[in-house]
Amino acid sequence: MKTTNIAIDGPAGAGKSSIAREISSELGFIYVDTGALYRTIALYAHRHSIESVEMLIRQLDEIEIELSFIGGTQRISLCGEDVTDDIRTPEISMGASNVSAIPEVRNFLFDLQQKIAREHNVIMDGRDIGTVVLPDADLKIFLTASADERASRRYMELKEKADCPTYEEIRADIIKRDYNDSHRAIAPLRQAEDAVLVDTTDMGFHEVCEEILSLIRDRLELDD
């Protein structure tokens, strides 16, 4: 059976996860947050005090990652432990950017991502979905926003937490991640030639969802 695959790429803090999750629910597709996979690798490295690339590569065979979908929501397990919430910290975010530049890590996760796409209708987000993971996706979208806007959104998400970083720290982190992601040697962040650019700087959440749903329905000739 032919599955339908939608690829959403873009820089950190562009809203890919929340947008993709909402659209997946609307269409009845499975949402695959590939960034969560890299965050899980970063969490493993952090917990095991792995500081060198060589050491992490040697440990990859010990890392067991499983995705499950409960009520349409992705949950992620690391060696049998649900770490869905543990991977959502600024420190692990930066770690994910670092480990994603390691070819062996990318190869380790590549097969899992493609297997899910072969077996399900998916909306998959990340940095290289349209360019590397799903180059034949039915629709590719490159979602972005200004660094200031992305930092503001992330600050609003985190500000109620006791250890919330400042806006300036979040903005600096985003700019650093943008540079790292777009300059890495393997599968750098870039817009696929056939991707549709959606700049959300001056758009609200529901407005973005409606625009992307319209793009999907037009491309796939789906009914409202």
mmCIF file with all atom_site columns, C-alpha atoms in Angstrom:
data_model
loop_
_atom_site.group_PDB
_atom_site.id
_atom_site.type_symbol
_atom_site.label_atom_id
_atom_site.label_alt_id
_atom_site.label_comp_id
_atom_site.label_asym_id
_atom_site.label_entity_id
_atom_site.label_seq_id
_atom_site.pdbx_PDB_ins_code
_atom_site.Cartn_x
_atom_site.Cartn_y
_atom_site.Cartn_z
_atom_site.occupancy
_atom_site.B_iso_or_equiv
_atom_site.pdbx_formal_charge
_atom_site.auth_seq_id
_atom_site.auth_comp_id
_atom_site.auth_asym_id
_atom_site.auth_atom_id
_atom_site.pdbx_PDB_model_num
ATOM 1   C CA . MET A 1 1   ? 0.000   0.000  0.000  1.00 0.00 ? 1   MET A CA 1
ATOM 2   C CA . LYS A 1 2   ? 1.339   3.419  -0.974 1.00 0.00 ? 2   LYS A CA 1
ATOM 3   C CA . THR A 1 3   ? 1.677   5.691  2.012  1.00 0.00 ? 3   THR A CA 1
ATOM 4   C CA . THR A 1 4   ? 1.544   9.484  2.030  1.00 0.00 ? 4   THR A CA 1
ATOM 5   C CA . ASN A 1 5   ? 4.547   11.339 3.420  1.00 0.00 ? 5   ASN A CA 1
ATOM 6   C CA . ILE A 1 6   ? 4.718   15.056 4.252  1.00 0.00 ? 6   ILE A CA 1
ATOM 7   C CA . ALA A 1 7   ? 8.142   16.524 5.103  1.00 0.00 ? 7   ALA A CA 1
ATOM 8   C CA . ILE A 1 8   ? 8.468   19.680 7.212  1.00 0.00 ? 8   ILE A CA 1
ATOM 9   C CA . ASP A 1 9   ? 11.954  21.101 7.655  1.00 0.00 ? 9   ASP A CA 1
ATOM 10  C CA . GLY A 1 10  ? 13.179  24.293 9.248  1.00 0.00 ? 10  GLY A CA 1
ATOM 11  C CA . PRO A 1 11  ? 15.403  25.856 11.899 1.00 0.00 ? 11  PRO A CA 1
ATOM 12  C CA . ALA A 1 12  ? 15.121  25.478 15.662 1.00 0.00 ? 12  ALA A CA 1
ATOM 13  C CA . GLY A 1 13  ? 12.098  27.150 17.217 1.00 0.00 ? 13  GLY A CA 1
ATOM 14  C CA . ALA A 1 14  ? 10.180  27.595 13.957 1.00 0.00 ? 14  ALA A CA 1
ATOM 15  C CA . GLY A 1 15  ? 7.187   25.753 15.396 1.00 0.00 ? 15  GLY A CA 1
ATOM 16  C CA . LYS A 1 16  ? 7.621   22.586 13.340 1.00 0.00 ? 16  LYS A CA 1
ATOM 17  C CA . SER A 1 17  ? 6.648   20.193 16.122 1.00 0.00 ? 17  SER A CA 1
ATOM 18  C CA . SER A 1 18  ? 3.491   21.957 17.292 1.00 0.00 ? 18  SER A CA 1
ATOM 19  C CA . ILE A 1 19  ? 2.346   22.664 13.743 1.00 0.00 ? 19  ILE A CA 1
ATOM 20  C CA . ALA A 1 20  ? 3.066   19.124 12.501 1.00 0.00 ? 20  ALA A CA 1
ATOM 21  C CA . ARG A 1 21  ? 1.347   17.605 15.548 1.00 0.00 ? 21  ARG A CA 1
ATOM 22  C CA . GLU A 1 22  ? -1.800  19.659 14.987 1.00 0.00 ? 22  GLU A CA 1
ATOM 23  C CA . ILE A 1 23  ? -1.952  18.924 11.266 1.00 0.00 ? 23  ILE A CA 1
ATOM 24  C CA . SER A 1 24  ? -1.333  15.218 11.799 1.00 0.00 ? 24  SER A CA 1
ATOM 25  C CA . SER A 1 25  ? -4.268  15.078 14.183 1.00 0.00 ? 25  SER A CA 1
ATOM 26  C CA . GLU A 1 26  ? -6.464  16.909 11.677 1.00 0.00 ? 26  GLU A CA 1
ATOM 27  C CA . LEU A 1 27  ? -5.586  14.522 8.837  1.00 0.00 ? 27  LEU A CA 1
ATOM 28  C CA . GLY A 1 28  ? -5.357  11.319 10.848 1.00 0.00 ? 28  GLY A CA 1
ATOM 29  C CA . PHE A 1 29  ? -1.654  10.911 9.991  1.00 0.00 ? 29  PHE A CA 1
ATOM 30  C CA . ILE A 1 30  ? 1.113   9.817  12.353 1.00 0.00 ? 30  ILE A CA 1
ATOM 31  C CA . TYR A 1 31  ? 3.386   12.623 13.499 1.00 0.00 ? 31  TYR A CA 1
ATOM 32  C CA . VAL A 1 32  ? 7.090   11.792 13.647 1.00 0.00 ? 32  VAL A CA 1
ATOM 33  C CA . ASP A 1 33  ? 9.280   14.274 15.516 1.00 0.00 ? 33  ASP A CA 1
ATOM 34  C CA . THR A 1 34  ? 12.737  13.264 14.295 1.00 0.00 ? 34  THR A CA 1
ATOM 35  C CA . GLY A 1 35  ? 14.350  15.904 16.479 1.00 0.00 ? 35  GLY A CA 1
ATOM 36  C CA . ALA A 1 36  ? 13.191  13.846 19.455 1.00 0.00 ? 36  ALA A CA 1
ATOM 37  C CA . LEU A 1 37  ? 15.339  10.960 18.210 1.00 0.00 ? 37  LEU A CA 1
ATOM 38  C CA . TYR A 1 38  ? 18.471  13.104 18.246 1.00 0.00 ? 38  TYR A CA 1
ATOM 39  C CA . ARG A 1 39  ? 17.496  14.575 21.605 1.00 0.00 ? 39  ARG A CA 1
ATOM 40  C CA . THR A 1 40  ? 17.266  11.029 22.959 1.00 0.00 ? 40  THR A CA 1
ATOM 41  C CA . ILE A 1 41  ? 20.787  10.247 21.767 1.00 0.00 ? 41  ILE A CA 1
ATOM 42  C CA . ALA A 1 42  ? 21.947  13.484 23.404 1.00 0.00 ? 42  ALA A CA 1
ATOM 43  C CA . LEU A 1 43  ? 20.173  12.539 26.639 1.00 0.00 ? 43  LEU A CA 1
ATOM 44  C CA . TYR A 1 44  ? 21.909  9.159  26.642 1.00 0.00 ? 44  TYR A CA 1
ATOM 45  C CA . ALA A 1 45  ? 25.293  10.848 26.157 1.00 0.00 ? 45  ALA A CA 1
ATOM 46  C CA . HIS A 1 46  ? 24.527  13.324 28.954 1.00 0.00 ? 46  HIS A CA 1
ATOM 47  C CA . ARG A 1 47  ? 23.428  10.653 31.406 1.00 0.00 ? 47  ARG A CA 1
ATOM 48  C CA . HIS A 1 48  ? 26.487  8.509  30.691 1.00 0.00 ? 48  HIS A CA 1
ATOM 49  C CA . SER A 1 49  ? 28.932  11.449 30.742 1.00 0.00 ? 49  SER A CA 1
ATOM 50  C CA . ILE A 1 50  ? 29.987  10.724 27.162 1.00 0.00 ? 50  ILE A CA 1
ATOM 51  C CA . GLU A 1 51  ? 32.077  13.647 25.985 1.00 0.00 ? 51  GLU A CA 1
ATOM 52  C CA . SER A 1 52  ? 33.891  12.306 22.906 1.00 0.00 ? 52  SER A CA 1
ATOM 53  C CA . VAL A 1 53  ? 32.463  11.416 19.505 1.00 0.00 ? 53  VAL A CA 1
ATOM 54  C CA . GLU A 1 54  ? 34.443  8.174  19.473 1.00 0.00 ? 54  GLU A CA 1
ATOM 55  C CA . MET A 1 55  ? 32.971  7.055  22.789 1.00 0.00 ? 55  MET A CA 1
ATOM 56  C CA . LEU A 1 56  ? 29.427  7.829  21.648 1.00 0.00 ? 56  LEU A CA 1
ATOM 57  C CA . ILE A 1 57  ? 29.910  5.881  18.425 1.00 0.00 ? 57  ILE A CA 1
ATOM 58  C CA . ARG A 1 58  ? 31.100  2.875  20.405 1.00 0.00 ? 58  ARG A CA 1
ATOM 59  C CA . GLN A 1 59  ? 27.989  3.079  22.588 1.00 0.00 ? 59  GLN A CA 1
ATOM 60  C CA . LEU A 1 60  ? 25.402  3.272  19.784 1.00 0.00 ? 60  LEU A CA 1
ATOM 61  C CA . ASP A 1 61  ? 24.752  -0.473 19.832 1.00 0.00 ? 61  ASP A CA 1
ATOM 62  C CA . GLU A 1 62  ? 23.760  -0.126 23.488 1.00 0.00 ? 62  GLU A CA 1
ATOM 63  C CA . ILE A 1 63  ? 21.118  2.508  22.752 1.00 0.00 ? 63  ILE A CA 1
ATOM 64  C CA . GLU A 1 64  ? 17.583  1.206  22.323 1.00 0.00 ? 64  GLU A CA 1
ATOM 65  C CA . ILE A 1 65  ? 15.074  3.768  21.073 1.00 0.00 ? 65  ILE A CA 1
ATOM 66  C CA . GLU A 1 66  ? 11.419  3.003  20.544 1.00 0.00 ? 66  GLU A CA 1
ATOM 67  C CA . LEU A 1 67  ? 8.631   5.208  19.250 1.00 0.00 ? 67  LEU A CA 1
ATOM 68  C CA . SER A 1 68  ? 5.042   4.573  20.249 1.00 0.00 ? 68  SER A CA 1
ATOM 69  C CA . PHE A 1 69  ? 1.897   6.436  19.356 1.00 0.00 ? 69  PHE A CA 1
ATOM 70  C CA . ILE A 1 70  ? -0.669  6.778  22.131 1.00 0.00 ? 70  ILE A CA 1
ATOM 71  C CA . GLY A 1 71  ? -3.827  8.579  21.122 1.00 0.00 ? 71  GLY A CA 1
ATOM 72  C CA . GLY A 1 72  ? -1.974  9.887  18.078 1.00 0.00 ? 72  GLY A CA 1
ATOM 73  C CA . THR A 1 73  ? 0.758   11.366 20.280 1.00 0.00 ? 73  THR A CA 1
ATOM 74  C CA . GLN A 1 74  ? 4.363   10.274 19.885 1.00 0.00 ? 74  GLN A CA 1
ATOM 75  C CA . ARG A 1 75  ? 6.074   8.895  22.985 1.00 0.00 ? 75  ARG A CA 1
ATOM 76  C CA . ILE A 1 76  ? 9.731   8.005  22.980 1.00 0.00 ? 76  ILE A CA 1
ATOM 77  C CA . SER A 1 77  ? 11.547  5.452  25.104 1.00 0.00 ? 77  SER A CA 1
ATOM 78  C CA . LEU A 1 78  ? 15.255  5.126  25.817 1.00 0.00 ? 78  LEU A CA 1
ATOM 79  C CA . CYS A 1 79  ? 16.342  1.656  26.895 1.00 0.00 ? 79  CYS A CA 1
ATOM 80  C CA . GLY A 1 80  ? 12.827  0.937  28.122 1.00 0.00 ? 80  GLY A CA 1
ATOM 81  C CA . GLU A 1 81  ? 12.266  4.271  29.940 1.00 0.00 ? 81  GLU A CA 1
ATOM 82  C CA . ASP A 1 82  ? 9.805   6.880  28.690 1.00 0.00 ? 82  ASP A CA 1
ATOM 83  C CA . VAL A 1 83  ? 11.930  10.026 28.245 1.00 0.00 ? 83  VAL A CA 1
ATOM 84  C CA . THR A 1 84  ? 9.416   12.112 26.284 1.00 0.00 ? 84  THR A CA 1
ATOM 85  C CA . ASP A 1 85  ? 9.559   14.925 28.851 1.00 0.00 ? 85  ASP A CA 1
ATOM 86  C CA . ASP A 1 86  ? 13.229  14.551 29.848 1.00 0.00 ? 86  ASP A CA 1
ATOM 87  C CA . ILE A 1 87  ? 14.528  15.445 26.376 1.00 0.00 ? 87  ILE A CA 1
ATOM 88  C CA . ARG A 1 88  ? 12.885  18.893 26.360 1.00 0.00 ? 88  ARG A CA 1
ATOM 89  C CA . THR A 1 89  ? 15.552  21.033 28.026 1.00 0.00 ? 89  THR A CA 1
ATOM 90  C CA . PRO A 1 90  ? 17.846  23.684 26.495 1.00 0.00 ? 90  PRO A CA 1
ATOM 91  C CA . GLU A 1 91  ? 20.925  21.629 27.417 1.00 0.00 ? 91  GLU A CA 1
ATOM 92  C CA . ILE A 1 92  ? 19.630  18.539 25.626 1.00 0.00 ? 92  ILE A CA 1
ATOM 93  C CA . SER A 1 93  ? 18.522  20.694 22.686 1.00 0.00 ? 93  SER A CA 1
ATOM 94  C CA . MET A 1 94  ? 22.070  21.908 22.147 1.00 0.00 ? 94  MET A CA 1
ATOM 95  C CA . GLY A 1 95  ? 23.354  18.385 22.629 1.00 0.00 ? 95  GLY A CA 1
ATOM 96  C CA . ALA A 1 96  ? 20.972  17.195 19.916 1.00 0.00 ? 96  ALA A CA 1
ATOM 97  C CA . SER A 1 97  ? 22.392  19.755 17.507 1.00 0.00 ? 97  SER A CA 1
ATOM 98  C CA . ASN A 1 98  ? 25.887  18.467 18.250 1.00 0.00 ? 98  ASN A CA 1
ATOM 99  C CA . VAL A 1 99  ? 25.163  14.742 17.923 1.00 0.00 ? 99  VAL A CA 1
ATOM 100 C CA . SER A 1 100 ? 23.166  15.282 14.720 1.00 0.00 ? 100 SER A CA 1
ATOM 101 C CA . ALA A 1 101 ? 26.412  16.287 13.005 1.00 0.00 ? 101 ALA A CA 1
ATOM 102 C CA . ILE A 1 102 ? 27.888  12.814 13.601 1.00 0.00 ? 102 ILE A CA 1
ATOM 103 C CA . PRO A 1 103 ? 27.459  10.586 10.493 1.00 0.00 ? 103 PRO A CA 1
ATOM 104 C CA . GLU A 1 104 ? 27.280  7.393  12.521 1.00 0.00 ? 104 GLU A CA 1
ATOM 105 C CA . VAL A 1 105 ? 24.428  8.776  14.609 1.00 0.00 ? 105 VAL A CA 1
ATOM 106 C CA . ARG A 1 106 ? 22.511  9.849  11.510 1.00 0.00 ? 106 ARG A CA 1
ATOM 107 C CA . ASN A 1 107 ? 22.947  6.402  9.953  1.00 0.00 ? 107 ASN A CA 1
ATOM 108 C CA . PHE A 1 108 ? 21.841  4.789  13.200 1.00 0.00 ? 108 PHE A CA 1
ATOM 109 C CA . LEU A 1 109 ? 18.515  6.680  13.103 1.00 0.00 ? 109 LEU A CA 1
ATOM 110 C CA . PHE A 1 110 ? 18.008  6.798  9.331  1.00 0.00 ? 110 PHE A CA 1
ATOM 111 C CA . ASP A 1 111 ? 16.569  3.295  8.958  1.00 0.00 ? 111 ASP A CA 1
ATOM 112 C CA . LEU A 1 112 ? 14.068  3.822  11.778 1.00 0.00 ? 112 LEU A CA 1
ATOM 113 C CA . GLN A 1 113 ? 12.734  7.005  10.193 1.00 0.00 ? 113 GLN A CA 1
ATOM 114 C CA . GLN A 1 114 ? 12.319  5.454  6.744  1.00 0.00 ? 114 GLN A CA 1
ATOM 115 C CA . LYS A 1 115 ? 10.678  2.323  8.158  1.00 0.00 ? 115 LYS A CA 1
ATOM 116 C CA . ILE A 1 116 ? 7.993   4.422  9.864  1.00 0.00 ? 116 ILE A CA 1
ATOM 117 C CA . ALA A 1 117 ? 7.362   6.348  6.630  1.00 0.00 ? 117 ALA A CA 1
ATOM 118 C CA . ARG A 1 118 ? 7.013   3.134  4.619  1.00 0.00 ? 118 ARG A CA 1
ATOM 119 C CA . GLU A 1 119 ? 4.445   1.721  7.011  1.00 0.00 ? 119 GLU A CA 1
ATOM 120 C CA . HIS A 1 120 ? 2.314   4.786  7.840  1.00 0.00 ? 120 HIS A CA 1
ATOM 121 C CA . ASN A 1 121 ? 0.921   8.015  6.442  1.00 0.00 ? 121 ASN A CA 1
ATOM 122 C CA . VAL A 1 122 ? 3.191   10.484 8.213  1.00 0.00 ? 122 VAL A CA 1
ATOM 123 C CA . ILE A 1 123 ? 4.039   14.082 8.751  1.00 0.00 ? 123 ILE A CA 1
ATOM 124 C CA . MET A 1 124 ? 7.714   14.074 9.671  1.00 0.00 ? 124 MET A CA 1
ATOM 125 C CA . ASP A 1 125 ? 9.633   17.129 10.796 1.00 0.00 ? 125 ASP A CA 1
ATOM 126 C CA . GLY A 1 126 ? 13.329  17.800 11.228 1.00 0.00 ? 126 GLY A CA 1
ATOM 127 C CA . ARG A 1 127 ? 16.276  19.462 9.518  1.00 0.00 ? 127 ARG A CA 1
ATOM 128 C CA . ASP A 1 128 ? 16.889  17.148 6.546  1.00 0.00 ? 128 ASP A CA 1
ATOM 129 C CA . ILE A 1 129 ? 13.621  15.309 5.965  1.00 0.00 ? 129 ILE A CA 1
ATOM 130 C CA . GLY A 1 130 ? 12.923  16.670 2.487  1.00 0.00 ? 130 GLY A CA 1
ATOM 131 C CA . THR A 1 131 ? 16.555  16.641 1.421  1.00 0.00 ? 131 THR A CA 1
ATOM 132 C CA . VAL A 1 132 ? 17.785  13.308 2.827  1.00 0.00 ? 132 VAL A CA 1
ATOM 133 C CA . VAL A 1 133 ? 15.322  11.183 4.791  1.00 0.00 ? 133 VAL A CA 1
ATOM 134 C CA . LEU A 1 134 ? 12.249  11.481 2.538  1.00 0.00 ? 134 LEU A CA 1
ATOM 135 C CA . PRO A 1 135 ? 13.527  12.943 -0.750 1.00 0.00 ? 135 PRO A CA 1
ATOM 136 C CA . ASP A 1 136 ? 10.417  11.614 -2.547 1.00 0.00 ? 136 ASP A CA 1
ATOM 137 C CA . ALA A 1 137 ? 7.906   13.016 -0.050 1.00 0.00 ? 137 ALA A CA 1
ATOM 138 C CA . ASP A 1 138 ? 4.524   13.923 -1.528 1.00 0.00 ? 138 ASP A CA 1
ATOM 139 C CA . LEU A 1 139 ? 4.905   17.470 -0.208 1.00 0.00 ? 139 LEU A CA 1
ATOM 140 C CA . LYS A 1 140 ? 7.879   19.284 1.294  1.00 0.00 ? 140 LYS A CA 1
ATOM 141 C CA . ILE A 1 141 ? 7.532   22.415 3.409  1.00 0.00 ? 141 ILE A CA 1
ATOM 142 C CA . PHE A 1 142 ? 10.309  24.621 4.780  1.00 0.00 ? 142 PHE A CA 1
ATOM 143 C CA . LEU A 1 143 ? 8.974   26.370 7.869  1.00 0.00 ? 143 LEU A CA 1
ATOM 144 C CA . THR A 1 144 ? 10.875  29.350 9.232  1.00 0.00 ? 144 THR A CA 1
ATOM 145 C CA . ALA A 1 145 ? 10.624  32.607 11.189 1.00 0.00 ? 145 ALA A CA 1
ATOM 146 C CA . SER A 1 146 ? 13.029  35.318 12.279 1.00 0.00 ? 146 SER A CA 1
ATOM 147 C CA . ALA A 1 147 ? 15.451  34.528 15.111 1.00 0.00 ? 147 ALA A CA 1
ATOM 148 C CA . ASP A 1 148 ? 13.812  37.216 17.273 1.00 0.00 ? 148 ASP A CA 1
ATOM 149 C CA . GLU A 1 149 ? 10.358  35.724 16.769 1.00 0.00 ? 149 GLU A CA 1
ATOM 150 C CA . ARG A 1 150 ? 11.522  32.175 17.418 1.00 0.00 ? 150 ARG A CA 1
ATOM 151 C CA . ALA A 1 151 ? 13.290  33.258 20.613 1.00 0.00 ? 151 ALA A CA 1
ATOM 152 C CA . SER A 1 152 ? 10.189  35.102 21.788 1.00 0.00 ? 152 SER A CA 1
ATOM 153 C CA . ARG A 1 153 ? 7.989   32.057 21.216 1.00 0.00 ? 153 ARG A CA 1
ATOM 154 C CA . ARG A 1 154 ? 10.375  29.735 23.016 1.00 0.00 ? 154 ARG A CA 1
ATOM 155 C CA . TYR A 1 155 ? 10.671  32.142 25.963 1.00 0.00 ? 155 TYR A CA 1
ATOM 156 C CA . MET A 1 156 ? 6.881   32.266 26.283 1.00 0.00 ? 156 MET A CA 1
ATOM 157 C CA . GLU A 1 157 ? 6.829   28.448 26.395 1.00 0.00 ? 157 GLU A CA 1
ATOM 158 C CA . LEU A 1 158 ? 9.470   28.223 29.115 1.00 0.00 ? 158 LEU A CA 1
ATOM 159 C CA . LYS A 1 159 ? 8.956   31.344 31.230 1.00 0.00 ? 159 LYS A CA 1
ATOM 160 C CA . GLU A 1 160 ? 6.819   29.637 33.891 1.00 0.00 ? 160 GLU A CA 1
ATOM 161 C CA . LYS A 1 161 ? 9.581   27.124 34.654 1.00 0.00 ? 161 LYS A CA 1
ATOM 162 C CA . ALA A 1 162 ? 11.861  27.871 37.607 1.00 0.00 ? 162 ALA A CA 1
ATOM 163 C CA . ASP A 1 163 ? 15.034  27.418 35.567 1.00 0.00 ? 163 ASP A CA 1
ATOM 164 C CA . CYS A 1 164 ? 13.840  29.330 32.511 1.00 0.00 ? 164 CYS A CA 1
ATOM 165 C CA . PRO A 1 165 ? 16.734  30.978 30.642 1.00 0.00 ? 165 PRO A CA 1
ATOM 166 C CA . THR A 1 166 ? 16.488  34.639 29.701 1.00 0.00 ? 166 THR A CA 1
ATOM 167 C CA . TYR A 1 167 ? 15.210  35.773 26.312 1.00 0.00 ? 167 TYR A CA 1
ATOM 168 C CA . GLU A 1 168 ? 18.734  36.827 25.382 1.00 0.00 ? 168 GLU A CA 1
ATOM 169 C CA . GLU A 1 169 ? 20.117  33.387 26.279 1.00 0.00 ? 169 GLU A CA 1
ATOM 170 C CA . ILE A 1 170 ? 17.432  31.657 24.244 1.00 0.00 ? 170 ILE A CA 1
ATOM 171 C CA . ARG A 1 171 ? 18.058  33.917 21.243 1.00 0.00 ? 171 ARG A CA 1
ATOM 172 C CA . ALA A 1 172 ? 21.816  33.281 21.424 1.00 0.00 ? 172 ALA A CA 1
ATOM 173 C CA . ASP A 1 173 ? 21.154  29.542 21.647 1.00 0.00 ? 173 ASP A CA 1
ATOM 174 C CA . ILE A 1 174 ? 18.893  29.646 18.578 1.00 0.00 ? 174 ILE A CA 1
ATOM 175 C CA . ILE A 1 175 ? 21.441  31.591 16.536 1.00 0.00 ? 175 ILE A CA 1
ATOM 176 C CA . LYS A 1 176 ? 24.164  29.135 17.530 1.00 0.00 ? 176 LYS A CA 1
ATOM 177 C CA . ARG A 1 177 ? 21.998  26.158 16.624 1.00 0.00 ? 177 ARG A CA 1
ATOM 178 C CA . ASP A 1 178 ? 21.114  27.750 13.273 1.00 0.00 ? 178 ASP A CA 1
ATOM 179 C CA . TYR A 1 179 ? 24.803  28.075 12.477 1.00 0.00 ? 179 TYR A CA 1
ATOM 180 C CA . ASN A 1 180 ? 25.636  24.558 13.617 1.00 0.00 ? 180 ASN A CA 1
ATOM 181 C CA . ASP A 1 181 ? 22.735  22.987 11.743 1.00 0.00 ? 181 ASP A CA 1
ATOM 182 C CA . SER A 1 182 ? 23.350  24.838 8.480  1.00 0.00 ? 182 SER A CA 1
ATOM 183 C CA . HIS A 1 183 ? 27.148  24.393 8.490  1.00 0.00 ? 183 HIS A CA 1
ATOM 184 C CA . ARG A 1 184 ? 27.494  20.746 9.480  1.00 0.00 ? 184 ARG A CA 1
ATOM 185 C CA . ALA A 1 185 ? 29.203  18.580 6.878  1.00 0.00 ? 185 ALA A CA 1
ATOM 186 C CA . ILE A 1 186 ? 26.523  15.882 6.860  1.00 0.00 ? 186 ILE A CA 1
ATOM 187 C CA . ALA A 1 187 ? 22.945  16.715 5.775  1.00 0.00 ? 187 ALA A CA 1
ATOM 188 C CA . PRO A 1 188 ? 23.028  20.418 6.668  1.00 0.00 ? 188 PRO A CA 1
ATOM 189 C CA . LEU A 1 189 ? 19.824  22.353 7.224  1.00 0.00 ? 189 LEU A CA 1
ATOM 190 C CA . ARG A 1 190 ? 18.680  23.762 3.886  1.00 0.00 ? 190 ARG A CA 1
ATOM 191 C CA . GLN A 1 191 ? 15.495  24.209 1.916  1.00 0.00 ? 191 GLN A CA 1
ATOM 192 C CA . ALA A 1 192 ? 14.909  21.448 -0.636 1.00 0.00 ? 192 ALA A CA 1
ATOM 193 C CA . GLU A 1 193 ? 14.615  22.772 -4.180 1.00 0.00 ? 193 GLU A CA 1
ATOM 194 C CA . ASP A 1 194 ? 11.015  21.580 -4.443 1.00 0.00 ? 194 ASP A CA 1
ATOM 195 C CA . ALA A 1 195 ? 9.952   22.641 -0.935 1.00 0.00 ? 195 ALA A CA 1
ATOM 196 C CA . VAL A 1 196 ? 7.358   25.345 -0.292 1.00 0.00 ? 196 VAL A CA 1
ATOM 197 C CA . LEU A 1 197 ? 8.703   28.149 1.924  1.00 0.00 ? 197 LEU A CA 1
ATOM 198 C CA . VAL A 1 198 ? 6.373   29.229 4.748  1.00 0.00 ? 198 VAL A CA 1
ATOM 199 C CA . ASP A 1 199 ? 7.643   32.175 6.821  1.00 0.00 ? 199 ASP A CA 1
ATOM 200 C CA . THR A 1 200 ? 5.600   32.364 10.019 1.00 0.00 ? 200 THR A CA 1
ATOM 201 C CA . THR A 1 201 ? 7.182   35.485 11.544 1.00 0.00 ? 201 THR A CA 1
ATOM 202 C CA . ASP A 1 202 ? 3.959   37.499 11.315 1.00 0.00 ? 202 ASP A CA 1
ATOM 203 C CA . MET A 1 203 ? 1.517   34.593 11.474 1.00 0.00 ? 203 MET A CA 1
ATOM 204 C CA . GLY A 1 204 ? -0.426  33.074 14.343 1.00 0.00 ? 204 GLY A CA 1
ATOM 205 C CA . PHE A 1 205 ? -0.482  29.361 15.118 1.00 0.00 ? 205 PHE A CA 1
ATOM 206 C CA . HIS A 1 206 ? -3.896  28.628 13.610 1.00 0.00 ? 206 HIS A CA 1
ATOM 207 C CA . GLU A 1 207 ? -3.135  30.769 10.575 1.00 0.00 ? 207 GLU A CA 1
ATOM 208 C CA . VAL A 1 208 ? -0.017  28.685 9.894  1.00 0.00 ? 208 VAL A CA 1
ATOM 209 C CA . CYS A 1 209 ? -1.944  25.438 10.352 1.00 0.00 ? 209 CYS A CA 1
ATOM 210 C CA . GLU A 1 210 ? -4.605  26.545 7.876  1.00 0.00 ? 210 GLU A CA 1
ATOM 211 C CA . GLU A 1 211 ? -2.024  27.563 5.288  1.00 0.00 ? 211 GLU A CA 1
ATOM 212 C CA . ILE A 1 212 ? -0.187  24.247 5.510  1.00 0.00 ? 212 ILE A CA 1
ATOM 213 C CA . LEU A 1 213 ? -3.418  22.236 5.506  1.00 0.00 ? 213 LEU A CA 1
ATOM 214 C CA . SER A 1 214 ? -4.415  24.115 2.365  1.00 0.00 ? 214 SER A CA 1
ATOM 215 C CA . LEU A 1 215 ? -1.081  23.250 0.743  1.00 0.00 ? 215 LEU A CA 1
ATOM 216 C CA . ILE A 1 216 ? -1.509  19.581 1.636  1.00 0.00 ? 216 ILE A CA 1
ATOM 217 C CA . ARG A 1 217 ? -5.098  19.404 0.418  1.00 0.00 ? 217 ARG A CA 1
ATOM 218 C CA . ASP A 1 218 ? -4.220  21.120 -2.847 1.00 0.00 ? 218 ASP A CA 1
ATOM 219 C CA . ARG A 1 219 ? -1.261  18.826 -3.474 1.00 0.00 ? 219 ARG A CA 1
ATOM 220 C CA . LEU A 1 220 ? -3.021  15.612 -2.492 1.00 0.00 ? 220 LEU A CA 1
ATOM 221 C CA . GLU A 1 221 ? -6.475  16.675 -3.670 1.00 0.00 ? 221 GLU A CA 1
ATOM 222 C CA . LEU A 1 222 ? -7.969  15.930 -0.272 1.00 0.00 ? 222 LEU A CA 1
ATOM 223 C CA . ASP A 1 223 ? -11.449 17.049 0.727  1.00 0.00 ? 223 ASP A CA 1
ATOM 224 C CA . ASP A 1 224 ? -11.898 19.513 3.594  1.00 0.00 ? 224 ASP A CA 1
#
